mmCIF file of C-alpha atoms and ligand atoms in Angstrom:
data_model
loop_
_atom_site.group_PDB
_atom_site.id
_atom_site.type_symbol
_atom_site.label_atom_id
_atom_site.label_comp_id
_atom_site.label_asym_id
_atom_site.label_seq_id
_atom_site.Cartn_x
_atom_site.Cartn_y
_atom_site.Cartn_z
ATOM 1 C CA MET A 1 -0.005 -0.023 0.005
ATOM 2 C CA LYS A 2 1.186 3.503 -0.747
ATOM 3 C CA LYS A 3 2.984 5.269 2.105
ATOM 4 C CA ASN A 4 1.088 8.549 1.960
ATOM 5 C CA ILE A 5 -2.261 6.745 2.161
ATOM 6 C CA CYS A 6 -1.121 4.656 5.116
ATOM 7 C CA ALA A 7 -0.361 7.871 6.868
ATOM 8 C CA ILE A 8 -3.925 9.068 6.474
ATOM 9 C CA LEU A 9 -5.829 7.773 9.453
ATOM 10 C CA VAL A 10 -7.919 4.824 8.271
ATOM 11 C CA PHE A 11 -10.885 6.202 6.570
ATOM 12 C CA ILE A 12 -12.422 9.622 6.080
ATOM 13 C CA SER A 13 -16.087 9.999 5.533
ATOM 14 C CA ILE A 14 -17.643 13.422 5.955
ATOM 15 C CA VAL A 15 -21.299 13.998 5.279
ATOM 16 C CA LEU A 16 -22.459 17.509 5.635
ATOM 17 C CA ASN A 17 -25.914 18.879 5.164
ATOM 18 C CA PHE A 18 -25.943 22.622 5.100
ATOM 19 C CA THR A 19 -29.042 23.905 6.772
ATOM 20 C CA SER A 20 -28.707 27.200 4.849
ATOM 21 C CA CYS A 21 -29.600 25.348 1.680
ATOM 22 C CA ASP A 22 -32.612 23.461 2.877
ATOM 23 C CA SER A 23 -34.884 23.649 -0.121
ATOM 24 C CA SER A 24 -34.864 20.246 -1.750
ATOM 25 C CA ARG A 25 -33.634 21.784 -5.013
ATOM 26 C CA ASN A 26 -30.512 22.990 -3.186
ATOM 27 C CA LYS A 27 -30.033 19.972 -0.920
ATOM 28 C CA TYR A 28 -26.246 19.685 -0.298
ATOM 29 C CA TYR A 29 -24.318 16.479 0.124
ATOM 30 C CA GLU A 30 -20.647 15.995 0.472
ATOM 31 C CA LYS A 31 -18.525 12.962 1.026
ATOM 32 C CA SER A 32 -14.816 12.146 1.118
ATOM 33 C CA ASN A 33 -13.116 8.799 0.778
ATOM 34 C CA ILE A 34 -9.843 7.393 -0.388
ATOM 35 C CA VAL A 35 -10.041 5.840 -3.823
ATOM 36 C CA MET A 36 -7.136 5.252 -6.298
ATOM 37 C CA ASP A 37 -4.652 6.305 -3.592
ATOM 38 C CA THR A 38 -6.218 9.740 -3.562
ATOM 39 C CA VAL A 39 -8.534 11.552 -1.170
ATOM 40 C CA VAL A 40 -11.625 12.099 -3.328
ATOM 41 C CA THR A 41 -14.202 14.626 -2.235
ATOM 42 C CA LEU A 42 -17.473 14.883 -4.073
ATOM 43 C CA SER A 43 -20.052 17.538 -3.335
ATOM 44 C CA ALA A 44 -23.336 18.276 -4.962
ATOM 45 C CA TYR A 45 -26.438 20.545 -4.679
ATOM 46 C CA GLY A 46 -29.745 19.257 -5.878
ATOM 47 C CA GLU A 47 -32.729 17.089 -5.048
ATOM 48 C CA ASN A 48 -30.769 13.972 -5.814
ATOM 49 C CA SER A 49 -27.395 15.112 -4.485
ATOM 50 C CA LYS A 50 -26.986 12.093 -2.163
ATOM 51 C CA GLU A 51 -27.856 9.553 -4.812
ATOM 52 C CA ALA A 52 -25.474 11.227 -7.299
ATOM 53 C CA VAL A 53 -22.520 11.228 -4.853
ATOM 54 C CA GLU A 54 -23.129 7.703 -3.560
ATOM 55 C CA GLU A 55 -23.525 6.281 -7.083
ATOM 56 C CA SER A 56 -20.329 8.113 -8.108
ATOM 57 C CA PHE A 57 -18.333 6.486 -5.308
ATOM 58 C CA LYS A 58 -19.558 3.081 -6.444
ATOM 59 C CA LYS A 59 -18.407 3.857 -10.000
ATOM 60 C CA LEU A 60 -15.013 5.011 -8.713
ATOM 61 C CA ASP A 61 -14.613 1.703 -6.884
ATOM 62 C CA GLU A 62 -15.527 -0.178 -10.096
ATOM 63 C CA ILE A 63 -12.999 1.776 -12.105
ATOM 64 C CA ASN A 64 -10.305 1.115 -9.536
ATOM 65 C CA GLU A 65 -11.136 -2.607 -9.602
ATOM 66 C CA MET A 66 -10.574 -2.618 -13.417
ATOM 67 C CA ALA A 67 -7.562 -0.299 -13.587
ATOM 68 C CA SER A 68 -5.500 -1.115 -10.491
ATOM 69 C CA THR A 69 -2.064 -2.714 -11.046
ATOM 70 C CA ASN A 70 -2.317 -4.499 -7.716
ATOM 71 C CA ILE A 71 -5.754 -6.135 -7.633
ATOM 72 C CA ASP A 72 -5.275 -9.561 -9.243
ATOM 73 C CA THR A 73 -8.786 -9.554 -10.825
ATOM 74 C CA SER A 74 -8.298 -6.195 -12.552
ATOM 75 C CA ASP A 75 -7.956 -5.989 -16.294
ATOM 76 C CA ILE A 76 -4.685 -4.243 -16.025
ATOM 77 C CA TYR A 77 -3.198 -6.861 -13.625
ATOM 78 C CA LYS A 78 -4.306 -9.593 -16.044
ATOM 79 C CA ILE A 79 -2.839 -7.825 -19.079
ATOM 80 C CA ASN A 80 0.476 -7.402 -17.253
ATOM 81 C CA ASN A 81 0.423 -10.958 -16.014
ATOM 82 C CA SER A 82 -0.103 -12.287 -19.526
ATOM 83 C CA SER A 83 2.530 -10.011 -21.185
ATOM 84 C CA GLY A 84 4.277 -11.814 -24.118
ATOM 85 C CA GLU A 85 1.816 -14.601 -23.883
ATOM 86 C CA SER A 86 -1.843 -13.948 -24.624
ATOM 87 C CA TYR A 87 -4.631 -11.436 -25.245
ATOM 88 C CA VAL A 88 -6.862 -10.402 -22.313
ATOM 89 C CA GLN A 89 -10.412 -9.267 -22.830
ATOM 90 C CA VAL A 90 -11.047 -5.894 -21.188
ATOM 91 C CA HIS A 91 -13.913 -3.649 -20.211
ATOM 92 C CA PRO A 92 -14.819 -0.794 -22.547
ATOM 93 C CA GLU A 93 -13.573 1.695 -19.958
ATOM 94 C CA ILE A 94 -10.098 0.148 -20.016
ATOM 95 C CA MET A 95 -9.990 -0.029 -23.771
ATOM 96 C CA LYS A 96 -10.908 3.654 -23.961
ATOM 97 C CA MET A 97 -8.074 4.683 -21.603
ATOM 98 C CA ILE A 98 -5.566 2.452 -23.477
ATOM 99 C CA GLU A 99 -6.516 3.723 -26.936
ATOM 100 C CA THR A 100 -6.521 7.398 -25.760
ATOM 101 C CA SER A 101 -3.102 6.870 -24.160
ATOM 102 C CA ILE A 102 -1.742 5.444 -27.456
ATOM 103 C CA LYS A 103 -3.112 8.442 -29.344
ATOM 104 C CA TYR A 104 -1.464 10.982 -27.005
ATOM 105 C CA SER A 105 1.759 8.975 -26.860
ATOM 106 C CA LYS A 106 2.029 9.523 -30.607
ATOM 107 C CA LEU A 107 1.027 13.193 -30.353
ATOM 108 C CA SER A 108 3.572 13.815 -27.659
ATOM 109 C CA ASP A 109 6.442 12.038 -29.417
ATOM 110 C CA GLY A 110 6.400 9.385 -26.647
ATOM 111 C CA ALA A 111 6.309 11.726 -23.590
ATOM 112 C CA PHE A 112 3.101 10.156 -22.336
ATOM 113 C CA ASP A 113 3.533 6.421 -22.069
ATOM 114 C CA ILE A 114 1.343 3.923 -20.124
ATOM 115 C CA THR A 115 3.944 1.079 -20.747
ATOM 116 C CA LEU A 116 6.300 2.540 -18.100
ATOM 117 C CA GLY A 117 5.119 -0.108 -15.538
ATOM 118 C CA PRO A 118 8.481 -1.966 -15.287
ATOM 119 C CA ILE A 119 10.375 1.264 -14.687
ATOM 120 C CA ILE A 120 7.780 2.642 -12.264
ATOM 121 C CA ASP A 121 8.155 -0.590 -10.354
ATOM 122 C CA LEU A 122 11.957 -0.260 -10.190
ATOM 123 C CA TRP A 123 11.739 3.203 -8.588
ATOM 124 C CA GLY A 124 8.841 2.277 -6.294
ATOM 125 C CA ILE A 125 8.165 5.942 -5.586
ATOM 126 C CA GLY A 126 5.489 6.468 -2.981
ATOM 127 C CA THR A 127 5.841 2.822 -1.768
ATOM 128 C CA ASP A 128 7.904 1.301 1.013
ATOM 129 C CA ASN A 129 10.366 0.087 -1.657
ATOM 130 C CA GLU A 130 11.331 3.450 -3.117
ATOM 131 C CA ARG A 131 15.027 3.626 -4.140
ATOM 132 C CA VAL A 132 17.362 4.915 -6.859
ATOM 133 C CA PRO A 133 17.911 1.980 -9.245
ATOM 134 C CA SER A 134 21.227 1.530 -10.964
ATOM 135 C CA ASP A 135 21.770 2.710 -14.596
ATOM 136 C CA GLU A 136 22.059 -0.970 -15.626
ATOM 137 C CA GLU A 137 18.696 -1.935 -14.153
ATOM 138 C CA ILE A 138 16.979 0.990 -15.894
ATOM 139 C CA LYS A 139 18.691 0.231 -19.274
ATOM 140 C CA ALA A 140 17.645 -3.371 -18.916
ATOM 141 C CA LYS A 141 13.959 -2.365 -18.588
ATOM 142 C CA LEU A 142 13.782 0.375 -21.237
ATOM 143 C CA PRO A 143 13.304 -2.104 -24.160
ATOM 144 C CA LEU A 144 10.021 -3.096 -22.445
ATOM 145 C CA VAL A 145 8.711 0.495 -22.801
ATOM 146 C CA GLY A 146 6.794 1.757 -25.859
ATOM 147 C CA CYS A 147 3.105 2.103 -26.832
ATOM 148 C CA ASP A 148 4.020 0.522 -30.222
ATOM 149 C CA LYS A 149 4.371 -2.765 -28.399
ATOM 150 C CA ILE A 150 0.713 -2.874 -27.307
ATOM 151 C CA SER A 151 -1.462 -5.036 -29.508
ATOM 152 C CA ILE A 152 -5.199 -4.440 -29.646
ATOM 153 C CA ASN A 153 -7.988 -6.653 -31.047
ATOM 154 C CA GLU A 154 -10.977 -4.270 -31.405
ATOM 155 C CA GLU A 155 -13.454 -6.966 -32.358
ATOM 156 C CA GLU A 156 -12.731 -9.071 -29.340
ATOM 157 C CA SER A 157 -12.115 -6.037 -27.127
ATOM 158 C CA SER A 158 -8.780 -7.547 -26.039
ATOM 159 C CA VAL A 159 -5.284 -6.299 -25.398
ATOM 160 C CA MET A 160 -1.875 -7.952 -25.367
ATOM 161 C CA LEU A 161 1.617 -6.678 -24.425
ATOM 162 C CA GLN A 162 4.063 -8.014 -26.986
ATOM 163 C CA LYS A 163 7.058 -8.617 -24.754
ATOM 164 C CA LYS A 164 7.198 -10.715 -21.586
ATOM 165 C CA GLY A 165 7.828 -8.378 -18.626
ATOM 166 C CA MET A 166 5.943 -5.437 -20.146
ATOM 167 C CA ALA A 167 3.422 -3.754 -17.792
ATOM 168 C CA LEU A 168 0.817 -0.993 -18.141
ATOM 169 C CA ASP A 169 0.256 1.723 -15.600
ATOM 170 C CA LEU A 170 -2.786 3.946 -15.967
ATOM 171 C CA GLY A 171 -1.758 6.342 -13.089
ATOM 172 C CA GLY A 172 -1.514 9.302 -15.470
ATOM 173 C CA ILE A 173 -5.006 8.985 -16.956
ATOM 174 C CA ALA A 174 -7.331 6.951 -14.674
ATOM 175 C CA LYS A 175 -8.318 9.690 -12.253
ATOM 176 C CA GLY A 176 -9.199 12.067 -15.144
ATOM 177 C CA PHE A 177 -11.217 9.253 -16.737
ATOM 178 C CA ALA A 178 -12.937 8.602 -13.427
ATOM 179 C CA ALA A 179 -13.825 12.348 -13.059
ATOM 180 C CA ASP A 180 -15.564 12.243 -16.475
ATOM 181 C CA GLU A 181 -17.599 9.255 -15.354
ATOM 182 C CA VAL A 182 -18.664 11.084 -12.129
ATOM 183 C CA LEU A 183 -19.732 13.976 -14.199
ATOM 184 C CA LYS A 184 -21.997 11.739 -16.324
ATOM 185 C CA ILE A 185 -23.629 10.506 -13.073
ATOM 186 C CA TYR A 186 -24.069 14.092 -11.912
ATOM 187 C CA LYS A 187 -25.770 14.926 -15.229
ATOM 188 C CA LYS A 188 -28.048 11.890 -14.948
ATOM 189 C CA TYR A 189 -29.204 13.232 -11.557
ATOM 190 C CA ASN A 190 -29.527 16.801 -12.769
ATOM 191 C CA ILE A 191 -26.837 18.191 -10.480
ATOM 192 C CA GLU A 192 -26.263 21.693 -11.636
ATOM 193 C CA ASN A 193 -23.835 22.763 -8.915
ATOM 194 C CA GLY A 194 -21.079 20.867 -7.159
ATOM 195 C CA LEU A 195 -17.404 20.051 -7.076
ATOM 196 C CA ILE A 196 -15.724 16.865 -8.220
ATOM 197 C CA ASN A 197 -12.341 16.612 -6.580
ATOM 198 C CA LEU A 198 -10.002 13.732 -7.168
ATOM 199 C CA GLY A 199 -7.056 15.322 -5.376
ATOM 200 C CA SER A 200 -5.221 17.851 -7.468
ATOM 201 C CA SER A 201 -5.016 15.418 -10.320
ATOM 202 C CA SER A 202 -8.586 16.029 -11.480
ATOM 203 C CA ILE A 203 -11.071 18.701 -10.414
ATOM 204 C CA TYR A 204 -14.333 19.531 -12.203
ATOM 205 C CA ALA A 205 -16.378 22.498 -11.106
ATOM 206 C CA VAL A 206 -20.053 22.031 -11.851
ATOM 207 C CA GLY A 207 -22.001 25.326 -12.068
ATOM 208 C CA LYS A 208 -21.445 27.668 -9.117
ATOM 209 C CA ASN A 209 -20.776 27.448 -5.417
ATOM 210 C CA LYS A 210 -23.283 28.154 -2.642
ATOM 211 C CA ASP A 211 -22.666 31.917 -2.905
ATOM 212 C CA ASN A 212 -23.566 31.736 -6.568
ATOM 213 C CA ASN A 213 -19.936 32.516 -7.504
ATOM 214 C CA LYS A 214 -17.451 30.484 -9.599
ATOM 215 C CA TRP A 215 -15.593 27.792 -7.646
ATOM 216 C CA SER A 216 -12.196 28.952 -6.442
ATOM 217 C CA VAL A 217 -9.421 26.370 -6.693
ATOM 218 C CA GLY A 218 -6.004 26.971 -5.082
ATOM 219 C CA ILE A 219 -2.988 25.741 -7.015
ATOM 220 C CA LYS A 220 -0.556 24.248 -4.604
ATOM 221 C CA HIS A 221 2.770 26.043 -3.985
ATOM 222 C CA PRO A 222 5.177 23.361 -5.260
ATOM 223 C CA ARG A 223 7.716 23.824 -2.400
ATOM 224 C CA SER A 224 5.630 24.999 0.611
ATOM 225 C CA GLU A 225 4.508 22.595 3.305
ATOM 226 C CA ASP A 226 1.726 25.024 4.253
ATOM 227 C CA SER A 227 -1.377 23.808 2.470
ATOM 228 C CA LYS A 228 -2.881 27.299 2.532
ATOM 229 C CA ASN A 229 0.195 28.819 0.798
ATOM 230 C CA TYR A 230 -1.012 28.778 -2.778
ATOM 231 C CA LEU A 231 0.798 29.508 -6.091
ATOM 232 C CA GLY A 232 -2.326 31.266 -7.125
ATOM 233 C CA ILE A 233 -6.127 30.860 -7.363
ATOM 234 C CA ILE A 234 -8.121 29.834 -10.440
ATOM 235 C CA LYS A 235 -11.883 30.390 -10.687
ATOM 236 C CA LEU A 236 -13.802 27.744 -12.528
ATOM 237 C CA SER A 237 -17.343 27.051 -13.680
ATOM 238 C CA ASN A 238 -18.163 24.029 -15.820
ATOM 239 C CA GLU A 239 -14.494 23.492 -16.507
ATOM 240 C CA ALA A 240 -11.947 20.776 -15.790
ATOM 241 C CA LEU A 241 -8.628 21.385 -14.025
ATOM 242 C CA SER A 242 -5.680 19.162 -13.469
ATOM 243 C CA THR A 243 -2.260 19.682 -11.801
ATOM 244 C CA SER A 244 0.812 17.461 -11.907
ATOM 245 C CA GLY A 245 3.716 18.144 -9.595
ATOM 246 C CA ASP A 246 7.054 16.757 -8.503
ATOM 247 C CA TYR A 247 5.955 17.255 -4.897
ATOM 248 C CA GLU A 248 3.068 14.758 -5.127
ATOM 249 C CA ARG A 249 5.089 11.577 -4.672
ATOM 250 C CA TYR A 250 8.815 11.816 -4.296
ATOM 251 C CA PHE A 251 11.859 11.134 -2.126
ATOM 252 C CA ILE A 252 15.091 13.026 -1.692
ATOM 253 C CA LYS A 253 18.453 11.246 -1.783
ATOM 254 C CA ASP A 254 21.870 13.054 -1.741
ATOM 255 C CA ASN A 255 20.008 16.406 -2.088
ATOM 256 C CA LYS A 256 18.275 15.261 -5.324
ATOM 257 C CA ARG A 257 14.503 14.959 -5.655
ATOM 258 C CA TYR A 258 13.273 11.784 -7.312
ATOM 259 C CA HIS A 259 9.551 12.072 -8.243
ATOM 260 C CA HIS A 260 6.842 10.003 -9.911
ATOM 261 C CA ILE A 261 6.718 11.484 -13.376
ATOM 262 C CA ILE A 262 9.074 9.462 -15.533
ATOM 263 C CA ASN A 263 10.655 10.411 -18.806
ATOM 264 C CA PRO A 264 10.076 7.331 -21.013
ATOM 265 C CA LYS A 265 13.180 8.089 -23.075
ATOM 266 C CA THR A 266 15.530 7.921 -20.140
ATOM 267 C CA GLY A 267 13.691 5.893 -17.476
ATOM 268 C CA TYR A 268 14.510 8.616 -14.895
ATOM 269 C CA PRO A 269 12.134 11.165 -13.308
ATOM 270 C CA ALA A 270 11.664 14.139 -15.723
ATOM 271 C CA ASP A 271 14.458 16.547 -15.045
ATOM 272 C CA ASN A 272 13.827 19.685 -17.087
ATOM 273 C CA GLY A 273 13.229 22.191 -14.334
ATOM 274 C CA VAL A 274 9.436 21.862 -14.193
ATOM 275 C CA MET A 275 8.021 21.770 -10.668
ATOM 276 C CA SER A 276 4.343 21.635 -11.585
ATOM 277 C CA ASP A 277 1.902 22.387 -14.299
ATOM 278 C CA THR A 278 -1.850 23.018 -14.436
ATOM 279 C CA MET A 279 -4.303 22.519 -17.311
ATOM 280 C CA VAL A 280 -7.821 23.959 -17.728
ATOM 281 C CA ILE A 281 -10.226 22.590 -20.308
ATOM 282 C CA ASP A 282 -13.541 24.241 -21.051
ATOM 283 C CA ASN A 283 -15.364 22.283 -23.725
ATOM 284 C CA ASP A 284 -18.320 20.027 -23.823
ATOM 285 C CA ASP A 285 -16.279 17.022 -24.769
ATOM 286 C CA GLU A 286 -17.117 14.095 -22.529
ATOM 287 C CA ASP A 287 -13.378 13.289 -22.164
ATOM 288 C CA LYS A 288 -12.238 16.686 -20.801
ATOM 289 C CA ASN A 289 -11.076 15.522 -17.399
ATOM 290 C CA MET A 290 -9.171 12.558 -18.890
ATOM 291 C CA LEU A 291 -7.493 14.869 -21.382
ATOM 292 C CA ALA A 292 -6.579 17.384 -18.649
ATOM 293 C CA ASP A 293 -5.096 14.613 -16.488
ATOM 294 C CA LEU A 294 -2.935 13.053 -19.244
ATOM 295 C CA LEU A 295 -1.853 16.437 -20.642
ATOM 296 C CA THR A 296 -0.503 17.646 -17.267
ATOM 297 C CA THR A 297 1.708 14.571 -17.081
ATOM 298 C CA THR A 298 2.760 15.031 -20.754
ATOM 299 C CA VAL A 299 3.521 18.753 -20.483
ATOM 300 C CA PHE A 300 5.471 18.127 -17.309
ATOM 301 C CA ILE A 301 7.802 15.902 -19.307
ATOM 302 C CA LEU A 302 7.878 18.080 -22.488
ATOM 303 C CA GLY A 303 8.847 21.195 -20.504
ATOM 304 C CA PRO A 304 7.684 24.796 -21.153
ATOM 305 C CA GLU A 305 8.650 25.245 -24.807
ATOM 306 C CA LYS A 306 7.515 21.955 -26.297
ATOM 307 C CA GLY A 307 4.662 21.734 -23.832
ATOM 308 C CA LEU A 308 3.164 25.094 -24.811
ATOM 309 C CA ASN A 309 3.636 24.234 -28.478
ATOM 310 C CA LEU A 310 1.542 21.097 -28.012
ATOM 311 C CA ILE A 311 -1.124 22.944 -26.018
ATOM 312 C CA LYS A 312 -1.503 25.595 -28.710
ATOM 313 C CA THR A 313 -2.681 22.930 -31.137
ATOM 314 C CA LEU A 314 -5.513 21.776 -28.813
ATOM 315 C CA PRO A 315 -8.763 23.769 -28.825
ATOM 316 C CA ASN A 316 -10.170 24.967 -25.449
ATOM 317 C CA VAL A 317 -7.094 23.841 -23.553
ATOM 318 C CA SER A 318 -4.963 26.369 -21.608
ATOM 319 C CA CYS A 319 -2.189 25.837 -19.119
ATOM 320 C CA GLU A 320 0.593 27.149 -16.905
ATOM 321 C CA ILE A 321 3.965 25.575 -16.234
ATOM 322 C CA THR A 322 5.958 26.513 -13.076
ATOM 323 C CA THR A 323 9.728 26.012 -13.231
ATOM 324 C CA SER A 324 12.291 25.602 -10.426
ATOM 325 C CA ASP A 325 13.504 29.218 -10.889
ATOM 326 C CA TYR A 326 9.953 30.298 -9.768
ATOM 327 C CA LYS A 327 8.868 31.401 -13.237
ATOM 328 C CA ILE A 328 5.414 30.681 -14.616
ATOM 329 C CA TYR A 329 5.001 30.020 -18.338
ATOM 330 C CA THR A 330 1.436 30.312 -19.623
ATOM 331 C CA SER A 331 -0.515 29.632 -22.824
ATOM 332 C CA ASP A 332 -1.882 32.836 -24.340
ATOM 333 C CA ASP A 333 -5.208 32.949 -22.442
ATOM 334 C CA PHE A 334 -4.049 31.601 -19.044
ATOM 335 C CA LYS A 335 -2.240 34.506 -17.396
ATOM 336 C CA ASP A 336 -5.420 36.414 -16.712
ATOM 337 C CA ARG A 337 -7.027 33.404 -15.133
ATOM 338 C CA ILE A 338 -4.539 33.242 -12.244
ATOM 339 C CA THR A 339 -5.497 35.570 -9.349
ATOM 340 C CA ASP A 340 -3.740 36.179 -6.054
ATOM 341 C CA LEU A 341 -0.392 35.239 -7.620
ATOM 342 C CA ASN A 342 2.055 34.288 -4.869
ATOM 343 C CA LYS A 343 4.780 36.969 -4.681
ATOM 344 C CA GLU A 344 7.536 34.414 -4.822
ATOM 345 C CA PHE A 345 6.655 33.713 -8.464
ATOM 346 C CA GLU A 346 6.633 35.769 -11.642
ATOM 347 C CA PHE A 347 5.389 35.267 -15.164
ATOM 348 C CA ALA A 348 8.086 34.363 -17.699
ATOM 349 C CA ASN A 349 6.230 35.495 -20.802
HETATM 350 P P1 ADP B 1 -1.169 12.271 -10.097
HETATM 351 O O1 ADP B 1 -1.222 10.740 -9.939
HETATM 352 O O2 ADP B 1 -0.757 12.972 -8.842
HETATM 353 O O3 ADP B 1 -2.369 12.829 -10.775
HETATM 354 P P2 ADP B 1 0.027 12.596 -12.646
HETATM 355 O O4 ADP B 1 -1.316 12.843 -13.263
HETATM 356 O O5 ADP B 1 1.133 13.453 -13.044
HETATM 357 O O6 ADP B 1 -0.008 12.558 -11.076
HETATM 358 O O7 ADP B 1 0.415 11.087 -13.058
HETATM 359 C C1 ADP B 1 1.566 10.530 -12.539
HETATM 360 C C2 ADP B 1 1.412 9.042 -12.618
HETATM 361 O O8 ADP B 1 1.342 8.650 -13.996
HETATM 362 C C3 ADP B 1 2.574 8.314 -12.043
HETATM 363 O O9 ADP B 1 2.416 8.085 -10.626
HETATM 364 C C4 ADP B 1 2.607 7.011 -12.888
HETATM 365 O O10 ADP B 1 1.677 6.080 -12.353
HETATM 366 C C5 ADP B 1 2.217 7.503 -14.216
HETATM 367 N N1 ADP B 1 3.257 8.017 -15.066
HETATM 368 C C6 ADP B 1 4.502 8.462 -14.733
HETATM 369 N N2 ADP B 1 5.194 8.906 -15.816
HETATM 370 C C7 ADP B 1 4.357 8.774 -16.835
HETATM 371 C C8 ADP B 1 4.497 9.049 -18.248
HETATM 372 N N3 ADP B 1 5.592 9.560 -18.794
HETATM 373 N N4 ADP B 1 3.410 8.767 -19.054
HETATM 374 C C9 ADP B 1 2.302 8.234 -18.530
HETATM 375 N N5 ADP B 1 2.127 7.964 -17.228
HETATM 376 C C10 ADP B 1 3.133 8.227 -16.380
HETATM 377 MG MG1 MG B 2 -3.103 13.231 -12.630
#
């Protein structure tokens, strides 16, 4: 089990009913729980807010049971266990994540890569086994990495990894996918206001908050332990936000930070001066949270120049990239979206 989750006392479940919003149309329901190694908080206003939130948590559990690398009945576990040997039939949800990942692997010249499983395993970042592997160990595993070595049989809805020892890891896409599924459930229950929060990985702001304002989301200061010390604030309404950072899961050895976002070309944590990046997507596309999630990981690896070039080609996507010299690079329309900018940082462009 992941170290940071072990540290969180057993189980958090908060259910709040705000008396100020007592008309049934505005009935408020909020619940937090740990799913996918993340503290997930779902809140909703509406007649069916409780049903929407409870059904969403069930769906999140289902997705985790399909996508986890550890649960031996999951599609991903079975694919990894059958690498180099046989095809495994998968749920449509898993097929969608794999096919989208392959698409964005190509688009990003291999920066986003779900076949990093064997390398992620070597580093063990965030687990009790985290360590710096030797160059030789990493070089021995690199030939097992590459989305071109995933075979898909669409008719049978099955997947096979071509080489023995290959392994998929959906950690860079699954939470975004899950947030999209929660949003579908919110729509089914006519939830017009609420917040879907899967850690900083994936946040979707539905409508407005209880004061009828846009939702305010604080972007974490990448180096401050104080959770209230933000990099800046972003106001959102019916938009998806995702952040990736080198402070999420990491360890420090000999004054060097080793974090969980791996450059598939080297097998080492991305080392191009990026501390964090944040993506906002405001379209009606049903995949917006999934896209935001995978793009933050991708842009983190590409760095400011290549990252912004990729973002420019994608409609309704904007982003900021924070580098270790405390500079913030933004896509054209993003600078104005950051309010309360922390004085330690300045815009680079
Ligand atoms: P978080 O899990 O905090 O949302 P990210 O969205 O940045 O963080 O995803 C990082 C996770 O994605 C890693 O923990 C790992 O499971 C996986 N991963 C790491 N490097 C890559 C990569 N280059 N491409 C795709 N997935 C990756
Ligand atoms: Mg993420």
